[in-house]
Short mmCIF file of C-alpha atoms in Angstrom, two decimals:
data_model
loop_
_atom_site.label_atom_id
_atom_site.label_comp_id
_atom_site.label_asym_id
_atom_site.label_seq_id
_atom_site.Cartn_x
_atom_site.Cartn_y
_atom_site.Cartn_z
CA MET A 1 37.31 -18.59 -206.22
CA PRO A 2 40.75 -20.14 -205.91
CA ALA A 3 40.40 -21.70 -202.48
CA SER A 4 37.38 -23.81 -203.32
CA SER A 5 38.98 -25.50 -206.29
CA ALA A 6 42.63 -25.59 -205.23
CA GLY A 7 42.52 -28.44 -202.76
CA ASP A 8 39.62 -30.46 -204.08
CA PRO A 9 40.65 -31.97 -207.40
CA PRO A 10 37.82 -33.50 -209.46
CA ALA A 11 38.91 -36.97 -208.32
CA ALA A 12 37.56 -36.17 -204.85
CA ALA A 13 34.04 -35.97 -206.28
CA GLY A 14 33.91 -39.73 -206.82
CA PRO A 15 34.91 -42.56 -204.49
CA ALA A 16 38.06 -43.16 -206.53
CA HIS A 17 40.59 -43.10 -203.71
CA ALA A 18 41.53 -46.76 -203.99
CA ASP A 19 45.25 -45.91 -204.12
CA GLY A 20 45.09 -43.90 -200.90
CA PRO A 21 46.55 -44.82 -197.50
CA PRO A 22 44.64 -47.15 -195.11
CA ALA A 23 42.68 -44.17 -193.80
CA ALA A 24 40.95 -43.96 -197.20
CA ALA A 25 39.17 -47.24 -196.44
CA SER A 26 35.99 -45.23 -195.90
CA PRO A 27 35.83 -42.86 -198.88
CA ARG A 28 32.13 -42.19 -198.44
CA PRO A 29 32.29 -40.25 -195.14
CA SER A 30 35.35 -38.42 -196.45
CA ARG A 31 33.44 -37.22 -199.51
CA PHE A 32 30.53 -36.25 -197.31
CA GLU A 33 32.93 -34.25 -195.13
CA ARG A 34 34.41 -32.46 -198.11
CA GLU A 35 30.97 -31.45 -199.37
CA HIS A 36 30.06 -30.32 -195.88
CA TRP A 37 33.02 -27.92 -195.76
CA GLN A 38 32.38 -26.66 -199.30
CA ARG A 39 28.81 -25.90 -198.27
CA ARG A 40 29.98 -23.97 -195.22
CA LEU A 41 32.44 -21.99 -197.34
CA ARG A 42 29.70 -21.13 -199.83
CA LEU A 43 27.35 -20.02 -197.03
CA GLN A 44 29.99 -17.74 -195.60
CA ARG A 45 30.68 -16.17 -198.98
CA GLN A 46 26.96 -15.76 -199.57
CA LEU A 47 26.64 -13.94 -196.25
CA HIS A 48 29.43 -11.57 -197.27
CA ASP A 49 28.44 -11.03 -200.90
CA GLY A 50 24.74 -10.65 -200.08
CA ALA A 51 23.41 -9.34 -196.79
CA SER A 52 26.65 -7.81 -195.51
CA LEU A 53 27.40 -5.85 -198.68
CA ARG A 54 23.83 -4.56 -198.87
CA ILE A 55 23.90 -3.41 -195.26
CA SER A 56 27.34 -1.79 -195.70
CA ALA A 57 26.01 0.12 -198.69
CA LEU A 58 23.16 1.54 -196.60
CA VAL A 59 25.59 3.34 -194.30
CA PRO A 60 27.02 5.90 -196.78
CA GLN A 61 23.54 6.37 -198.26
CA LEU A 62 22.26 7.28 -194.80
CA GLY A 63 25.28 9.57 -194.49
CA VAL A 64 24.11 11.44 -197.58
CA VAL A 65 20.60 11.77 -196.15
CA ARG A 66 22.08 12.97 -192.87
CA ASN A 67 24.07 15.63 -194.68
CA ARG A 68 20.85 17.04 -196.16
CA VAL A 69 19.15 17.42 -192.81
CA PRO A 70 19.04 21.14 -192.01
CA ALA A 71 21.17 22.26 -189.09
CA ALA A 72 17.95 23.15 -187.23
CA HIS A 73 17.06 19.44 -186.93
CA ARG A 74 19.83 18.19 -184.68
CA ASP A 75 17.57 15.44 -183.28
CA LEU A 76 17.03 13.98 -186.76
CA ASP A 77 20.78 14.01 -187.34
CA ALA A 78 21.29 12.13 -184.08
CA SER A 79 18.59 9.59 -185.03
CA ILE A 80 20.28 8.82 -188.34
CA GLU A 81 23.63 8.49 -186.59
CA GLY A 82 21.94 6.05 -184.21
CA LEU A 83 20.68 4.02 -187.18
CA GLN A 84 24.20 3.93 -188.64
CA ASP A 85 25.59 2.69 -185.33
CA GLN A 86 22.96 -0.05 -185.25
CA LEU A 87 23.91 -1.13 -188.77
CA HIS A 88 27.53 -1.39 -187.61
CA THR A 89 26.37 -3.63 -184.73
CA VAL A 90 24.39 -5.81 -187.17
CA LEU A 91 27.45 -6.11 -189.41
CA GLN A 92 29.67 -7.03 -186.45
CA GLU A 93 27.21 -9.80 -185.54
CA LEU A 94 27.16 -11.05 -189.14
CA ARG A 95 30.99 -11.06 -189.09
CA GLU A 96 30.95 -13.26 -185.99
CA ILE A 97 28.51 -15.64 -187.69
CA ALA A 98 30.62 -15.71 -190.87
CA ARG A 99 33.69 -16.51 -188.77
CA ALA A 100 31.83 -19.34 -187.03
CA ILE A 101 30.65 -20.83 -190.33
CA TYR A 102 33.97 -20.57 -192.18
CA PRO A 103 36.50 -17.82 -191.35
CA PRO A 104 36.90 -15.51 -194.36
CA LEU A 105 40.60 -15.13 -193.58
CA LEU A 106 41.00 -18.94 -193.77
CA ASP A 107 39.40 -18.87 -197.21
CA GLU A 108 41.45 -15.91 -198.44
CA ALA A 109 44.85 -16.32 -196.79
CA GLY A 110 45.06 -19.90 -195.46
CA LEU A 111 45.68 -21.68 -192.17
CA GLY A 112 48.60 -19.56 -190.85
CA PRO A 113 46.94 -16.12 -190.95
CA ALA A 114 43.59 -17.54 -189.76
CA LEU A 115 45.13 -19.35 -186.78
CA ARG A 116 47.14 -16.25 -185.85
CA GLU A 117 43.93 -14.21 -185.82
CA CYS A 118 42.29 -16.93 -183.72
CA ALA A 119 45.25 -16.92 -181.29
CA GLU A 120 44.84 -13.16 -180.90
CA ARG A 121 41.34 -13.74 -179.53
CA ALA A 122 42.34 -16.54 -177.16
CA GLU A 123 42.32 -16.09 -173.37
CA VAL A 124 45.74 -17.77 -173.14
CA PRO A 125 49.08 -16.80 -174.76
CA VAL A 126 49.36 -18.78 -177.99
CA ARG A 127 52.33 -19.05 -180.34
CA VAL A 128 51.50 -20.02 -183.89
CA ASP A 129 54.13 -21.59 -186.13
CA VAL A 130 52.52 -22.53 -189.44
CA ALA A 131 54.39 -23.05 -192.70
CA PRO A 132 52.81 -21.40 -195.75
CA GLY A 133 50.77 -23.71 -197.98
CA ARG A 134 47.17 -24.42 -198.98
CA TYR A 135 45.31 -27.69 -198.37
CA GLY A 136 41.78 -27.13 -199.68
CA ALA A 137 38.58 -26.01 -197.98
CA ALA A 138 37.83 -29.27 -196.16
CA VAL A 139 41.25 -29.99 -194.64
CA GLU A 140 41.82 -26.34 -193.73
CA GLY A 141 38.33 -26.04 -192.23
CA ALA A 142 38.65 -29.19 -190.14
CA ALA A 143 42.16 -28.28 -188.95
CA TYR A 144 41.16 -24.71 -188.10
CA PHE A 145 38.09 -25.63 -186.06
CA ALA A 146 39.92 -28.47 -184.31
CA VAL A 147 42.48 -25.94 -183.05
CA ALA A 148 39.97 -23.14 -182.44
CA ASP A 149 37.77 -25.40 -180.25
CA CYS A 150 40.81 -26.48 -178.21
CA LEU A 151 41.89 -22.89 -177.63
CA ALA A 152 38.35 -21.89 -176.70
CA ALA A 153 38.22 -24.70 -174.11
CA LEU A 154 41.28 -23.40 -172.21
CA LEU A 155 40.65 -21.55 -168.98
CA PRO A 156 42.14 -18.07 -168.51
CA GLY A 157 45.47 -18.42 -166.72
CA SER A 158 46.32 -21.73 -168.43
CA PRO A 159 49.97 -22.13 -169.51
CA PRO A 160 51.06 -20.86 -172.95
CA VAL A 161 50.23 -23.01 -175.96
CA LEU A 162 52.21 -23.69 -179.13
CA VAL A 163 50.28 -24.44 -182.33
CA THR A 164 52.17 -25.81 -185.34
CA ALA A 165 51.07 -26.98 -188.78
CA ARG A 166 53.15 -28.29 -191.66
CA ARG A 167 52.89 -30.63 -194.62
CA ASP A 168 54.50 -34.05 -194.23
CA GLY A 169 54.26 -35.96 -197.51
CA ASP A 170 50.55 -36.37 -198.26
CA GLU A 171 49.46 -35.27 -194.81
CA LEU A 172 48.85 -32.06 -192.96
CA VAL A 173 50.28 -32.38 -189.44
CA VAL A 174 48.73 -30.09 -186.85
CA ALA A 175 50.01 -30.12 -183.28
CA LEU A 176 49.00 -28.35 -180.07
CA SER A 177 51.54 -28.36 -177.22
CA GLY A 178 50.75 -27.39 -173.64
CA VAL A 179 47.07 -28.39 -173.70
CA PRO A 180 45.03 -30.93 -171.68
CA THR A 181 45.13 -34.26 -173.50
CA ARG A 182 41.41 -34.81 -172.86
CA LEU A 183 40.81 -32.28 -175.69
CA ALA A 184 42.04 -34.89 -178.19
CA ALA A 185 38.49 -36.31 -178.45
CA GLY A 186 37.23 -33.02 -179.85
CA VAL A 187 40.09 -32.86 -182.33
CA ARG A 188 39.21 -36.40 -183.47
CA ASP A 189 35.59 -35.34 -184.03
CA HIS A 190 36.75 -32.64 -186.44
CA VAL A 191 39.36 -34.53 -188.46
CA GLY A 192 38.15 -38.16 -188.20
CA GLY A 193 35.67 -37.81 -191.05
CA LEU A 194 38.50 -36.84 -193.40
CA GLY A 195 40.51 -39.91 -192.41
CA GLY A 196 42.62 -37.96 -189.90
CA GLN A 197 44.50 -39.77 -187.11
CA VAL A 198 44.89 -38.16 -183.68
CA ARG A 199 47.47 -38.93 -181.01
CA ALA A 200 47.85 -37.48 -177.52
CA ASP A 201 51.06 -37.58 -175.45
CA GLY A 202 52.38 -36.21 -172.19
CA GLY A 203 50.80 -35.05 -168.95
CA PRO A 204 47.05 -34.61 -168.58
CA ASP A 205 47.26 -30.80 -168.30
CA THR A 206 50.19 -29.86 -170.52
CA GLY A 207 50.31 -32.58 -173.12
CA THR A 208 50.62 -32.60 -176.88
CA ILE A 209 47.85 -33.42 -179.33
CA GLU A 210 48.89 -34.25 -182.87
CA ALA A 211 46.50 -34.71 -185.80
CA ARG A 212 47.58 -36.08 -189.19
CA ILE A 213 45.06 -35.35 -191.92
CA PRO A 214 45.43 -36.87 -195.42
CA CYS A 215 45.38 -34.10 -198.00
CA ALA A 216 46.71 -35.62 -201.21
CA MET B 1 40.21 17.04 -202.18
CA ARG B 2 40.58 15.00 -205.39
CA VAL B 3 39.63 11.39 -204.71
CA ALA B 4 39.69 8.27 -206.91
CA LEU B 5 37.71 5.19 -205.94
CA ALA B 6 37.98 1.49 -206.74
CA GLU B 7 35.35 -0.91 -205.33
CA ASP B 8 33.73 -3.91 -206.96
CA GLY B 9 30.45 -3.75 -205.03
CA ALA B 10 28.26 -1.44 -207.12
CA LEU B 11 25.87 -0.53 -204.30
CA PHE B 12 28.57 0.53 -201.87
CA ARG B 13 30.54 2.28 -204.63
CA GLU B 14 27.51 4.40 -205.56
CA GLY B 15 26.77 5.21 -201.92
CA LEU B 16 30.34 6.24 -201.20
CA LEU B 17 30.51 8.30 -204.39
CA LEU B 18 27.44 10.28 -203.30
CA LEU B 19 28.83 10.75 -199.80
CA LEU B 20 32.21 11.95 -201.13
CA GLU B 21 30.41 14.48 -203.32
CA ALA B 22 28.16 15.56 -200.45
CA ALA B 23 31.35 16.13 -198.43
CA GLY B 24 32.56 18.49 -201.16
CA HIS B 25 35.30 16.29 -202.59
CA GLU B 26 36.01 16.01 -206.28
CA VAL B 27 35.72 12.38 -207.38
CA VAL B 28 38.09 12.14 -210.34
CA GLY B 29 37.11 8.57 -211.17
CA CYS B 30 35.32 5.45 -210.03
CA THR B 31 36.30 1.94 -211.07
CA ALA B 32 35.23 -1.63 -210.23
CA ASP B 33 38.75 -3.08 -210.13
CA GLY B 34 42.36 -2.23 -209.37
CA ASP B 35 43.83 -2.36 -212.87
CA ALA B 36 41.28 0.17 -214.16
CA LEU B 37 42.18 2.46 -211.24
CA VAL B 38 45.90 2.29 -212.07
CA ARG B 39 45.12 3.21 -215.71
CA LEU B 40 42.84 6.05 -214.61
CA LEU B 41 45.41 7.52 -212.23
CA ALA B 42 48.12 7.41 -214.90
CA GLU B 43 46.11 10.16 -216.64
CA GLN B 44 44.28 11.88 -213.78
CA PRO B 45 45.98 13.39 -210.75
CA ALA B 46 44.38 12.66 -207.35
CA ASP B 47 45.22 13.37 -203.71
CA ILE B 48 43.88 10.09 -202.32
CA ALA B 49 42.96 6.71 -203.77
CA VAL B 50 40.24 4.81 -201.91
CA LEU B 51 40.45 1.05 -202.39
CA ASP B 52 38.51 -2.05 -201.42
CA ILE B 53 40.94 -4.80 -200.31
CA ARG B 54 38.99 -7.73 -201.73
CA MET B 55 38.38 -6.86 -205.38
CA PRO B 56 39.80 -7.84 -208.79
CA PRO B 57 42.53 -8.65 -209.59
CA GLU B 58 41.67 -11.51 -207.17
CA PRO B 59 42.07 -12.35 -204.41
CA ASP B 60 43.19 -9.13 -202.72
CA GLY B 61 43.48 -6.71 -205.63
CA GLY B 62 43.39 -3.67 -203.38
CA LEU B 63 46.81 -4.48 -201.91
CA VAL B 64 48.48 -5.23 -205.24
CA THR B 65 46.97 -2.09 -206.73
CA ALA B 66 48.11 0.02 -203.79
CA GLU B 67 51.69 -1.19 -204.19
CA ARG B 68 51.66 -0.09 -207.83
CA LEU B 69 50.09 3.25 -206.97
CA ARG B 70 52.58 3.96 -204.17
CA ALA B 71 55.47 3.24 -206.59
CA ALA B 72 54.01 5.40 -209.37
CA HIS B 73 52.64 8.26 -207.21
CA PRO B 74 54.53 8.33 -203.88
CA ALA B 75 52.71 11.47 -202.68
CA MET B 76 49.21 10.06 -203.20
CA GLY B 77 47.39 9.01 -200.02
CA LEU B 78 45.87 5.53 -199.81
CA LEU B 79 42.71 4.59 -197.93
CA PHE B 80 41.68 0.93 -197.69
CA LEU B 81 38.04 0.25 -196.95
CA SER B 82 37.24 -3.33 -196.07
CA HIS B 83 34.47 -5.50 -194.70
CA TYR B 84 36.93 -6.99 -192.18
CA ALA B 85 39.40 -5.34 -189.80
CA GLU B 86 42.13 -7.98 -189.53
CA THR B 87 45.70 -7.81 -188.23
CA HIS B 88 46.81 -9.88 -191.23
CA TYR B 89 45.76 -7.14 -193.66
CA LEU B 90 47.01 -4.31 -191.43
CA MET B 91 50.51 -5.82 -191.53
CA ARG B 92 50.40 -6.10 -195.30
CA ILE B 93 49.20 -2.50 -195.55
CA LEU B 94 52.01 -1.26 -193.30
CA GLU B 95 54.47 -3.06 -195.58
CA ILE B 96 53.20 -0.87 -198.44
CA GLY B 97 53.72 2.29 -196.43
CA THR B 98 53.51 3.90 -193.03
CA GLU B 99 52.71 7.42 -194.13
CA ALA B 100 49.56 8.84 -195.70
CA ILE B 101 47.80 5.50 -195.45
CA GLY B 102 44.60 4.27 -193.79
CA TYR B 103 42.60 1.11 -193.11
CA ARG B 104 38.99 1.38 -192.03
CA LEU B 105 35.79 -0.63 -191.97
CA LYS B 106 33.42 0.25 -194.79
CA GLU B 107 30.52 1.16 -192.56
CA LYS B 108 32.62 3.31 -190.22
CA VAL B 109 33.21 6.11 -192.72
CA GLY B 110 29.50 6.66 -193.24
CA SER B 111 29.20 10.34 -192.43
CA VAL B 112 30.52 13.48 -194.05
CA ASP B 113 32.42 14.37 -190.85
CA VAL B 114 34.13 11.02 -190.31
CA LEU B 115 34.93 10.56 -194.00
CA THR B 116 36.44 14.03 -194.26
CA ASP B 117 38.39 13.62 -191.01
CA THR B 118 39.82 10.32 -192.27
CA LEU B 119 40.79 11.79 -195.66
CA ASP B 120 42.27 14.94 -194.06
CA ARG B 121 44.47 12.92 -191.72
CA ILE B 122 45.73 10.73 -194.56
CA ALA B 123 46.39 13.79 -196.73
CA ALA B 124 48.39 15.21 -193.79
CA GLY B 125 50.62 12.14 -193.89
CA GLU B 126 49.17 10.25 -190.91
CA ILE B 127 48.37 6.56 -190.50
CA VAL B 128 44.68 6.00 -189.79
CA ILE B 129 43.76 2.60 -188.35
CA GLU B 130 40.24 1.43 -187.56
CA PRO B 131 39.92 2.11 -183.81
CA VAL B 132 38.45 -1.32 -183.03
CA LEU B 133 41.55 -2.97 -184.55
CA ALA B 134 44.07 -0.60 -182.94
CA LYS B 135 42.38 -1.18 -179.59
CA ARG B 136 42.50 -4.96 -179.96
CA LEU B 137 46.20 -4.85 -180.82
CA VAL B 138 47.20 -2.65 -177.94
CA GLU B 139 44.97 -4.20 -175.28
CA ARG B 140 45.88 -7.81 -175.92
CA PRO B 141 49.66 -7.94 -175.91
CA ARG B 142 51.03 -11.41 -176.51
CA GLY B 143 54.24 -13.36 -176.48
CA ASP B 144 57.89 -12.43 -176.23
CA ARG B 145 57.60 -8.64 -176.20
CA LYS B 146 54.82 -8.59 -173.65
CA GLU B 147 57.39 -7.47 -171.05
CA VAL B 148 58.20 -4.35 -173.06
CA VAL B 149 54.56 -3.44 -173.26
CA ASP B 150 54.02 -4.30 -169.60
CA GLN B 151 56.57 -1.62 -168.69
CA LEU B 152 54.19 1.04 -169.98
CA SER B 153 51.92 2.78 -167.51
CA PRO B 154 48.16 2.61 -168.21
CA ARG B 155 48.35 6.22 -169.42
CA GLU B 156 51.24 5.48 -171.77
CA LEU B 157 49.26 2.54 -173.11
CA ASP B 158 46.33 4.89 -173.82
CA VAL B 159 48.70 7.21 -175.66
CA LEU B 160 50.21 4.33 -177.67
CA ARG B 161 46.75 3.08 -178.62
CA LEU B 162 45.82 6.54 -179.93
CA MET B 163 49.18 6.76 -181.73
CA ALA B 164 48.38 3.43 -183.37
CA GLU B 165 45.16 5.00 -184.60
CA GLY B 166 47.33 7.68 -186.21
CA ARG B 167 46.25 10.56 -183.95
CA SER B 168 48.38 13.69 -183.63
CA ASN B 169 49.62 14.92 -180.23
CA ASN B 170 46.81 17.46 -180.10
CA GLY B 171 44.31 14.77 -181.07
CA ILE B 172 45.61 12.49 -178.32
CA ALA B 173 45.50 15.34 -175.80
CA GLY B 174 41.88 16.06 -176.75
CA GLN B 175 40.86 12.42 -176.37
CA LEU B 176 42.53 12.00 -172.98
CA PHE B 177 41.65 15.46 -171.60
CA VAL B 178 45.28 16.34 -170.91
CA THR B 179 47.59 19.04 -172.29
CA PRO B 180 49.66 18.44 -175.45
CA LYS B 181 52.72 18.94 -173.24
CA ALA B 182 51.70 15.99 -171.07
CA VAL B 183 51.22 13.89 -174.20
CA GLU B 184 54.73 14.79 -175.38
CA LYS B 185 56.08 13.60 -172.06
CA HIS B 186 54.24 10.28 -172.28
CA ILE B 187 55.49 9.78 -175.85
CA ALA B 188 59.08 10.52 -174.78
CA ASN B 189 58.67 7.82 -172.09
CA ILE B 190 57.30 5.32 -174.63
CA PHE B 191 60.24 6.05 -176.97
CA ALA B 192 62.65 5.55 -174.07
CA LYS B 193 61.06 2.25 -172.99
CA PHE B 194 61.10 1.01 -176.59
CA GLY B 195 64.72 2.21 -177.02
CA LEU B 196 63.87 4.65 -179.83
CA GLN B 197 65.40 7.92 -178.53
CA GLU B 198 68.13 8.05 -181.17
CA GLU B 199 65.97 7.36 -184.20
CA GLY B 200 65.58 10.14 -186.82
CA SER B 201 62.62 12.51 -186.88
CA GLU B 202 59.70 12.62 -184.46
CA HIS B 203 57.35 11.23 -187.10
CA HIS B 204 59.77 8.42 -187.84
CA ARG B 205 60.01 7.54 -184.13
CA ARG B 206 56.23 7.55 -183.80
CA VAL B 207 55.85 5.13 -186.69
CA LEU B 208 58.62 2.95 -185.26
CA ALA B 209 56.97 2.92 -181.83
CA VAL B 210 53.69 1.74 -183.33
CA LEU B 211 55.46 -0.73 -185.61
CA THR B 212 57.72 -2.05 -182.85
CA TYR B 213 54.61 -2.79 -180.96
CA LEU B 214 52.62 -4.29 -183.84
CA ARG B 215 55.54 -6.26 -185.24
CA SER B 216 56.53 -7.64 -181.85
CA GLN B 217 53.00 -9.05 -181.71
CA ARG B 218 53.36 -10.52 -185.15
CA ALA B 219 56.76 -11.99 -184.27
CA ALA B 220 55.27 -13.49 -181.15
CA ARG B 221 52.45 -15.03 -183.09
CA SER B 222 54.20 -16.29 -186.22
#
């Protein structure tokens, strides 16, 4: 489980961030936030490794049963095919839930691939420019959902959006350009608990929101 | 067909093994990780290797294993079965190869007919892409190359989508209820609009058309 350990060094388990930047003045909520994201990541993995795998395994087993149904019983064959289709629907719903808890692609491949996938689902053209790099489950989770909620809030027909993310010293800097600045409040809700600072600039409809999240 | 299988989930592995046998295929070996599959296939010939993407060696052992298999046995088909159909993994798969390769959701190859059709198409050298993913890619064009895709007629877009799923001309004709000749004409138009008339063999142009499309999306998004 590389992602869970990579960005959360043991030091984060205790309130020992005295040498951190001013934002670390409230280490308690930050630790709470980190545990919150770890819990979400674990739930998502549990959903995949448990229920989803068991349901997936039922499908080929039903296929074997179906293959043994004599050709005379076409209706039975169709019923089993119907059951298999329903299992696919259940799995698709579980995938949506897993994505909403903690996107598996974020866990496995990081912020860039996960945000690109998210952009693909958006109603508005979105360009994603994210440098490779891993930041740990909490920072990546908060950054991802901050962006995802912004994109989801855009109305179809809105102007194109540019999403960027890069490391700047001990911070992850995430920026959305071409979005209404009122969405900054939602971004702050996601990253504030980790000591993140949010700034909004530009016009009310096509402004820029920038979040700086400490990730040392 | 001779099939080898690597999948770390025991329940699904057993189910798929039974289904492969029910479909009349010879399963030459079954492993729980990629390294064991590479060792097995060094001794045992197979027509197609079926791989889970997310298995040991972590995190995405299926992809690493497939690269090694393609280098060691270029003629062997590769079928990835995964719990998720994601563009990110499709791109990585297409970097491994664009012939005799497939990417499908685990629960969508759950019948003898579909499983055999998928394996047959891969053995014939085609690319097989999970329809839900191919559809998403073709229907939601984004970014810089959107204009190129916008030049296609709705019919040409249908044809491109089915090409992206790896269908043959006859397969496309059957799906769209048109003649194979009409499909050829649509494909010639797509090649022309993508500027691919001069490129090598027909198969090569097909792959390039699909890749031009998929990669333009990736370029627009990355």
